[in-house]
Tab-separated table of C-alpha atoms and ligand atoms in Angstrom:
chain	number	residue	atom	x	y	z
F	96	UNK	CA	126.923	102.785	93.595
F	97	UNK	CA	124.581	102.537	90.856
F	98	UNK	CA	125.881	102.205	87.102
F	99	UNK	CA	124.013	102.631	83.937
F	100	UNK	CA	124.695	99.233	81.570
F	101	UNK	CA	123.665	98.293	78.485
F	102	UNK	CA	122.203	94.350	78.208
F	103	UNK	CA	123.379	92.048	75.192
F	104	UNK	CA	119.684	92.882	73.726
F	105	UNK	CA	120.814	96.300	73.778
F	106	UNK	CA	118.420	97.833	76.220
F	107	UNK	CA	119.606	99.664	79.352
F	108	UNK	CA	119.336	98.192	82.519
F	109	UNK	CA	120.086	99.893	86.072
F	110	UNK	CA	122.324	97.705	88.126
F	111	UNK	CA	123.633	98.577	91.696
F	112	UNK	CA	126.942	97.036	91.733
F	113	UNK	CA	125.418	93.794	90.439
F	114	UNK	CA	125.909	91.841	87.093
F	115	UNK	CA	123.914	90.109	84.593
F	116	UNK	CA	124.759	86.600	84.029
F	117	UNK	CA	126.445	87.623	80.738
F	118	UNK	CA	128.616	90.365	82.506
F	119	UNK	CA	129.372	88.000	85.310
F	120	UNK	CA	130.770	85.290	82.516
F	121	UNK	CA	132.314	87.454	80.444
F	122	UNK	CA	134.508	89.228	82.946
F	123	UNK	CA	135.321	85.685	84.617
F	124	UNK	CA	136.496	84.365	80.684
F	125	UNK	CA	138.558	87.787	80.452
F	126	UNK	CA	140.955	86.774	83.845
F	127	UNK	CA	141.003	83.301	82.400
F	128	UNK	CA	139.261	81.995	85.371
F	129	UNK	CA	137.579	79.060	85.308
F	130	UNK	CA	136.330	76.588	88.471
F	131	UNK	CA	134.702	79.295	90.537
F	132	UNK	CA	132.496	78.220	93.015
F	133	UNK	CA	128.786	80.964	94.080
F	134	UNK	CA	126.746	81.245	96.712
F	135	UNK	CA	123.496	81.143	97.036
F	136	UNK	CA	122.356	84.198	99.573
F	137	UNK	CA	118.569	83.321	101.501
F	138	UNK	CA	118.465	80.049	103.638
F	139	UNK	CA	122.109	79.709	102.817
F	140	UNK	CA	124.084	82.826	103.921
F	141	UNK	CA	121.196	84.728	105.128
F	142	UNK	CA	118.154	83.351	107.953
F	143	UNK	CA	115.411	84.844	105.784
F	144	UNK	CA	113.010	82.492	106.586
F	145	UNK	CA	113.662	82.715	110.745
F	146	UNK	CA	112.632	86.553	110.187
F	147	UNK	CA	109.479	85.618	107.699
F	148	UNK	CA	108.222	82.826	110.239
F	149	UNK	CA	108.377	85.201	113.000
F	150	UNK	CA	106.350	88.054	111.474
F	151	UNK	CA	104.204	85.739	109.655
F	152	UNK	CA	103.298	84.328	113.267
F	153	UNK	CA	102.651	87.458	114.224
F	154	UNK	CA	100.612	88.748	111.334
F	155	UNK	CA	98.979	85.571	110.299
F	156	UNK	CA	98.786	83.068	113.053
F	157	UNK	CA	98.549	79.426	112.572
F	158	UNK	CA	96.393	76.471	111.724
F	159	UNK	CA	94.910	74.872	114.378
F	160	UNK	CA	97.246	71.630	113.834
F	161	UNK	CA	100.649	73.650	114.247
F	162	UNK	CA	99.525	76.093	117.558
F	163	UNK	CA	101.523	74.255	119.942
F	164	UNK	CA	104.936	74.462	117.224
F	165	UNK	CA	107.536	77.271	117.721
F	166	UNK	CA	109.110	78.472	115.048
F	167	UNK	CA	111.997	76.534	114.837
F	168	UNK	CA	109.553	73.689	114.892
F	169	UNK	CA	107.425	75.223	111.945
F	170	UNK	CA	110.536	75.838	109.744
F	171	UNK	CA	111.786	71.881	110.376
F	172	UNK	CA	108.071	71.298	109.309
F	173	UNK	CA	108.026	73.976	106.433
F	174	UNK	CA	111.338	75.419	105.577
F	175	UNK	CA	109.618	78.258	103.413
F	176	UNK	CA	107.255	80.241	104.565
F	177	UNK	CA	105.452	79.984	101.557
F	178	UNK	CA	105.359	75.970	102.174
F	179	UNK	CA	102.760	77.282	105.363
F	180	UNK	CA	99.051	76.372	103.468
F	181	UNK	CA	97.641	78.305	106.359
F	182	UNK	CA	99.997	81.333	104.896
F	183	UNK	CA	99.830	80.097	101.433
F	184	UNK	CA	96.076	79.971	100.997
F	185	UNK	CA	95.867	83.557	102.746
F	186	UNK	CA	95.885	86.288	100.120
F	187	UNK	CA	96.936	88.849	102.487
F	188	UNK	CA	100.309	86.561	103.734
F	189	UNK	CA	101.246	85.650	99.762
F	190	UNK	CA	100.639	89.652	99.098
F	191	UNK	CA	103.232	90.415	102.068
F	192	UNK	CA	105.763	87.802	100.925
F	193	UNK	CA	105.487	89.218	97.522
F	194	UNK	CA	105.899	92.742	98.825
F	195	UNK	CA	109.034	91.356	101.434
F	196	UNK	CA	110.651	89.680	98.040
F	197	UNK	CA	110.350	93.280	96.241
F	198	UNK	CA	111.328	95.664	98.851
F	199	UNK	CA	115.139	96.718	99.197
F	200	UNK	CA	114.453	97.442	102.879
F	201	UNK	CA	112.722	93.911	103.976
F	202	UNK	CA	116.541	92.532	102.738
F	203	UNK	CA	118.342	94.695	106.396
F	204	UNK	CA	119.024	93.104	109.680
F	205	UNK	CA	118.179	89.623	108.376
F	206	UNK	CA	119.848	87.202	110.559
F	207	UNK	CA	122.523	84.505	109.817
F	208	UNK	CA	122.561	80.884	109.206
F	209	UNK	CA	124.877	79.483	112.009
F	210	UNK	CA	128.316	79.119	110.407
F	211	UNK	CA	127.832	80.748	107.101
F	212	UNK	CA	130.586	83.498	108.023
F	213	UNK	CA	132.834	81.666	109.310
F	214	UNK	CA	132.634	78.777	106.748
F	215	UNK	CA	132.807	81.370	103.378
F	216	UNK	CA	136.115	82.904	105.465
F	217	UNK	CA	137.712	79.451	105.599
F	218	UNK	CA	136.719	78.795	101.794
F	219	UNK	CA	137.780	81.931	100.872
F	220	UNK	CA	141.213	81.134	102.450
F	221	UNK	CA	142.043	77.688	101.045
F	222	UNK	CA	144.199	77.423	97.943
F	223	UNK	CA	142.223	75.105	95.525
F	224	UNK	CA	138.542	77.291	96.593
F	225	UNK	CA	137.704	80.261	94.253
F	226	UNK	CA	134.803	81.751	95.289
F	227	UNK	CA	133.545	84.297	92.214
F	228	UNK	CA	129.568	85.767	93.097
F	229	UNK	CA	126.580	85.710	94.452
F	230	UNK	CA	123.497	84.184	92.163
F	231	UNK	CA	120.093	84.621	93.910
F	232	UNK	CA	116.607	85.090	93.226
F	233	UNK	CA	116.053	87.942	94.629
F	234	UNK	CA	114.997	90.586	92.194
F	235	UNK	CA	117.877	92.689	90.838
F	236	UNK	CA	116.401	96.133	92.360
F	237	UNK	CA	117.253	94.921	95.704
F	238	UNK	CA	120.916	94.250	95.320
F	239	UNK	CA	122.058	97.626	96.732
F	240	UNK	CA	120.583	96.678	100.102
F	241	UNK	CA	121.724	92.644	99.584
F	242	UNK	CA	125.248	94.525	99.196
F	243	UNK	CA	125.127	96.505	102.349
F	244	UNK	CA	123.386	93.135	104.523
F	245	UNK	CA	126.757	91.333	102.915
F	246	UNK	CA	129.045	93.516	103.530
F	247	UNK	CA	127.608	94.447	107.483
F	248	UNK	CA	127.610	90.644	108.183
F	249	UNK	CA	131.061	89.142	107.528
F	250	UNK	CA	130.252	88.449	103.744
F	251	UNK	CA	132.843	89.206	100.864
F	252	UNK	CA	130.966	92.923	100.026
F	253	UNK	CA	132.986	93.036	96.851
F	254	UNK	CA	132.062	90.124	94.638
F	255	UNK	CA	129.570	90.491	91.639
F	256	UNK	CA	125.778	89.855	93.190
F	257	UNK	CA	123.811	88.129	90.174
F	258	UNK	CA	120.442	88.821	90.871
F	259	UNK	CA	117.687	87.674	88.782
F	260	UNK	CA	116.461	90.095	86.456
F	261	UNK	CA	113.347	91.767	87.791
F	262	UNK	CA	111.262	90.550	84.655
F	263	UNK	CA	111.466	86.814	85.601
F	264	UNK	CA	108.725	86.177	87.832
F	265	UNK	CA	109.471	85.038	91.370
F	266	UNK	CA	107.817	81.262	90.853
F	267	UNK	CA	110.363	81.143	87.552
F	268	UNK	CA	113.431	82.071	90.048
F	269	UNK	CA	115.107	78.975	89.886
F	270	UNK	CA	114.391	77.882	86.514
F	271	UNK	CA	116.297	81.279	85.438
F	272	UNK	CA	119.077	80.028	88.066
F	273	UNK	CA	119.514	76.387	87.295
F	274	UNK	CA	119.853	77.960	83.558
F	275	UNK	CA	122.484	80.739	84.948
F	276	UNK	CA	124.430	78.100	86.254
F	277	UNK	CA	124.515	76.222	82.437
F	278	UNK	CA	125.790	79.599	81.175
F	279	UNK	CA	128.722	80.059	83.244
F	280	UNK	CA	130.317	76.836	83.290
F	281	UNK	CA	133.642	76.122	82.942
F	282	UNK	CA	133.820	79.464	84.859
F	283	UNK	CA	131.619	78.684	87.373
F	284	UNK	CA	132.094	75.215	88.245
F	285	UNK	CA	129.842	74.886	91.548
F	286	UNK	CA	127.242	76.469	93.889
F	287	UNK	CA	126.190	75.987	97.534
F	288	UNK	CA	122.593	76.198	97.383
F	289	UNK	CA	119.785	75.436	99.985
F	290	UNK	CA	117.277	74.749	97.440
F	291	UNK	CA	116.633	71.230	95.842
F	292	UNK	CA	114.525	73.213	92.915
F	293	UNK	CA	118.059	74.220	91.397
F	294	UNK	CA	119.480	70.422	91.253
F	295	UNK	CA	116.512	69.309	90.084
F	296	UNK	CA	116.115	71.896	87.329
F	297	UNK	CA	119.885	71.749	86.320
F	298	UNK	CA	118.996	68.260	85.757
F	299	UNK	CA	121.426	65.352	84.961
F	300	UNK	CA	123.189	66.559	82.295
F	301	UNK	CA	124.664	69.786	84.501
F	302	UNK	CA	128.206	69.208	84.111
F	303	UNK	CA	128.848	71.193	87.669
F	304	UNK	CA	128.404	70.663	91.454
F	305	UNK	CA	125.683	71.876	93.517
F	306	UNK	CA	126.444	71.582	97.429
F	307	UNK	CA	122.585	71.254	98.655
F	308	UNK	CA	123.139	73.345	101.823
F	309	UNK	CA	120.836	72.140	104.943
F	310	UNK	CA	120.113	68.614	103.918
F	311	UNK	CA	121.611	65.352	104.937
F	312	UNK	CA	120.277	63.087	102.323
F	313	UNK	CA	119.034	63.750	98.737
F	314	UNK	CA	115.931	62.530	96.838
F	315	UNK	CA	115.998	60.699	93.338
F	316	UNK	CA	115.215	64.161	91.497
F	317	UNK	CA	117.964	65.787	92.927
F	318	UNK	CA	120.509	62.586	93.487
F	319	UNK	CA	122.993	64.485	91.635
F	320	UNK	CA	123.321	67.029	94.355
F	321	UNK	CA	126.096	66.703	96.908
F	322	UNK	CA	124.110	67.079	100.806
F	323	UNK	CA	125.706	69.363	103.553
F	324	UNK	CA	124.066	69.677	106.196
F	325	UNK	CA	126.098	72.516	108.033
F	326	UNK	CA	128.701	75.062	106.923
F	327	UNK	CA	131.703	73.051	108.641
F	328	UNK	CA	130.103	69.859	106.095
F	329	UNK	CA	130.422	72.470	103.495
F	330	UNK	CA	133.696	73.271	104.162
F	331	UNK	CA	134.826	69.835	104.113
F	332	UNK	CA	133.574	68.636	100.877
F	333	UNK	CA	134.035	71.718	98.726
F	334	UNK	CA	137.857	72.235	100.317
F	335	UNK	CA	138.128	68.171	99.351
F	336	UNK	CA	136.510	68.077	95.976
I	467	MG	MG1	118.310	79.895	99.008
């Protein structure tokens, strides 16, 4: 479904069933809710990189240094594709990551991280868990397909999916996140989130919790950040916090 809405500036923006971060806070303050946890979507729901390493292998081969790694060995070494110099410095693998980022198709079929289904099923089902959205960085004009990937895998399909407004550029993804997450508290109290860039750029003084999804230890810029390594970890802390 794709709705016509008008942005606080006043100028139109085409949403599929997504929200701005103003919509999204607006309708939580309206139910009076407040605590809600979101989810992040690639690298913590979604396998995105396990599909990018494989058909960046294929496209773009290797350095010399990493031909004897698989590609669960090159995403322990890497985690993001784009963390891959020999991908990184090639202009033809950055062009096909930007164009995988942009296109609604490249979001279908991605696999899932290992216990993300059944972990957001036994979150969703605990009393004191209040799971509101989606906030990712992926650009706003692919959320019909991020829908359809949700709703296909297991995923709550009818939650608001914040998606970064296509504007922000891709390398400013989780500045505009980190300063999502300032807008919507006391509704949105917490987020389970792969990425150490949205700790870090929440800073100290980010009154919520951010679950850092696939780590078991944090660094000093991101000590603030609470380290799950797996879904059941998730499950644990958020259902005990
Ligand atoms: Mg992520």
């Amino acid at each position: 479904m794709t709705t016509k809405m008008t942005s606080p500036s006043g100028s139109p923006t085409t949403t599929t069933s997504g929200m701005t971060v103003e919509e999204l806070k607006a309708s939580l303050e309206q139910s009076n809710i407040r605590g809600g946890l979101v989810l992040d979507i690639d690298e913590t729901l979604a396998a995105t990189n396990v599909a990018w390493f494989e058909r960046c292998l294929h496209l773009f081969g290797c350095s010399k240094e990493d031909t004897n790694l698989n590609v669960p060995q090159l995403i322990d070494k890497y985690h993001l594709a784009q963390h891959n110099p020999h991908w990184n410095g090639n202009p033809d693998a950055t062009q096909w990551m930007h164009e995988q980022r942009e296109a609604p198709e490249a979001q279908d079929n991605l696999p899932l991280i290992p216990g993300a289904v059944q972990g957001v099923q036994q979150l969703l089902a605990s009393n004191n868990v209040n799971i509101v959205g989606y906030l990712t960085v992926r650009p706003q004009k692919v959320n019909a397909n991020t829908r359809q990937w949700l709703q296909e895998s297991g995923f709550p399909a009818d939650l608001p999916i914040v998606a970064k407004p296509d504007p922000v550029p891709f390398e400013q993804g989780n500045q505009w996140k980190a300063q999502a997450l300032h807008q919507l508290w006391p509704q949105v109290h917490a987020i389970v989130d792969d990425n150490p860039k949205v700790p870090t750029f929440c800073g100290t003084d980010y009154p919520g919790t951010i679950y850092l999804f696939g780590r078991d230890q944090v660094e000093p810029a991101y000590q603030w950040a609470i380290p799950c390594k797996t879904w059941e970890d998730v499950v644990t802390t958020v259902r005990a916090k």
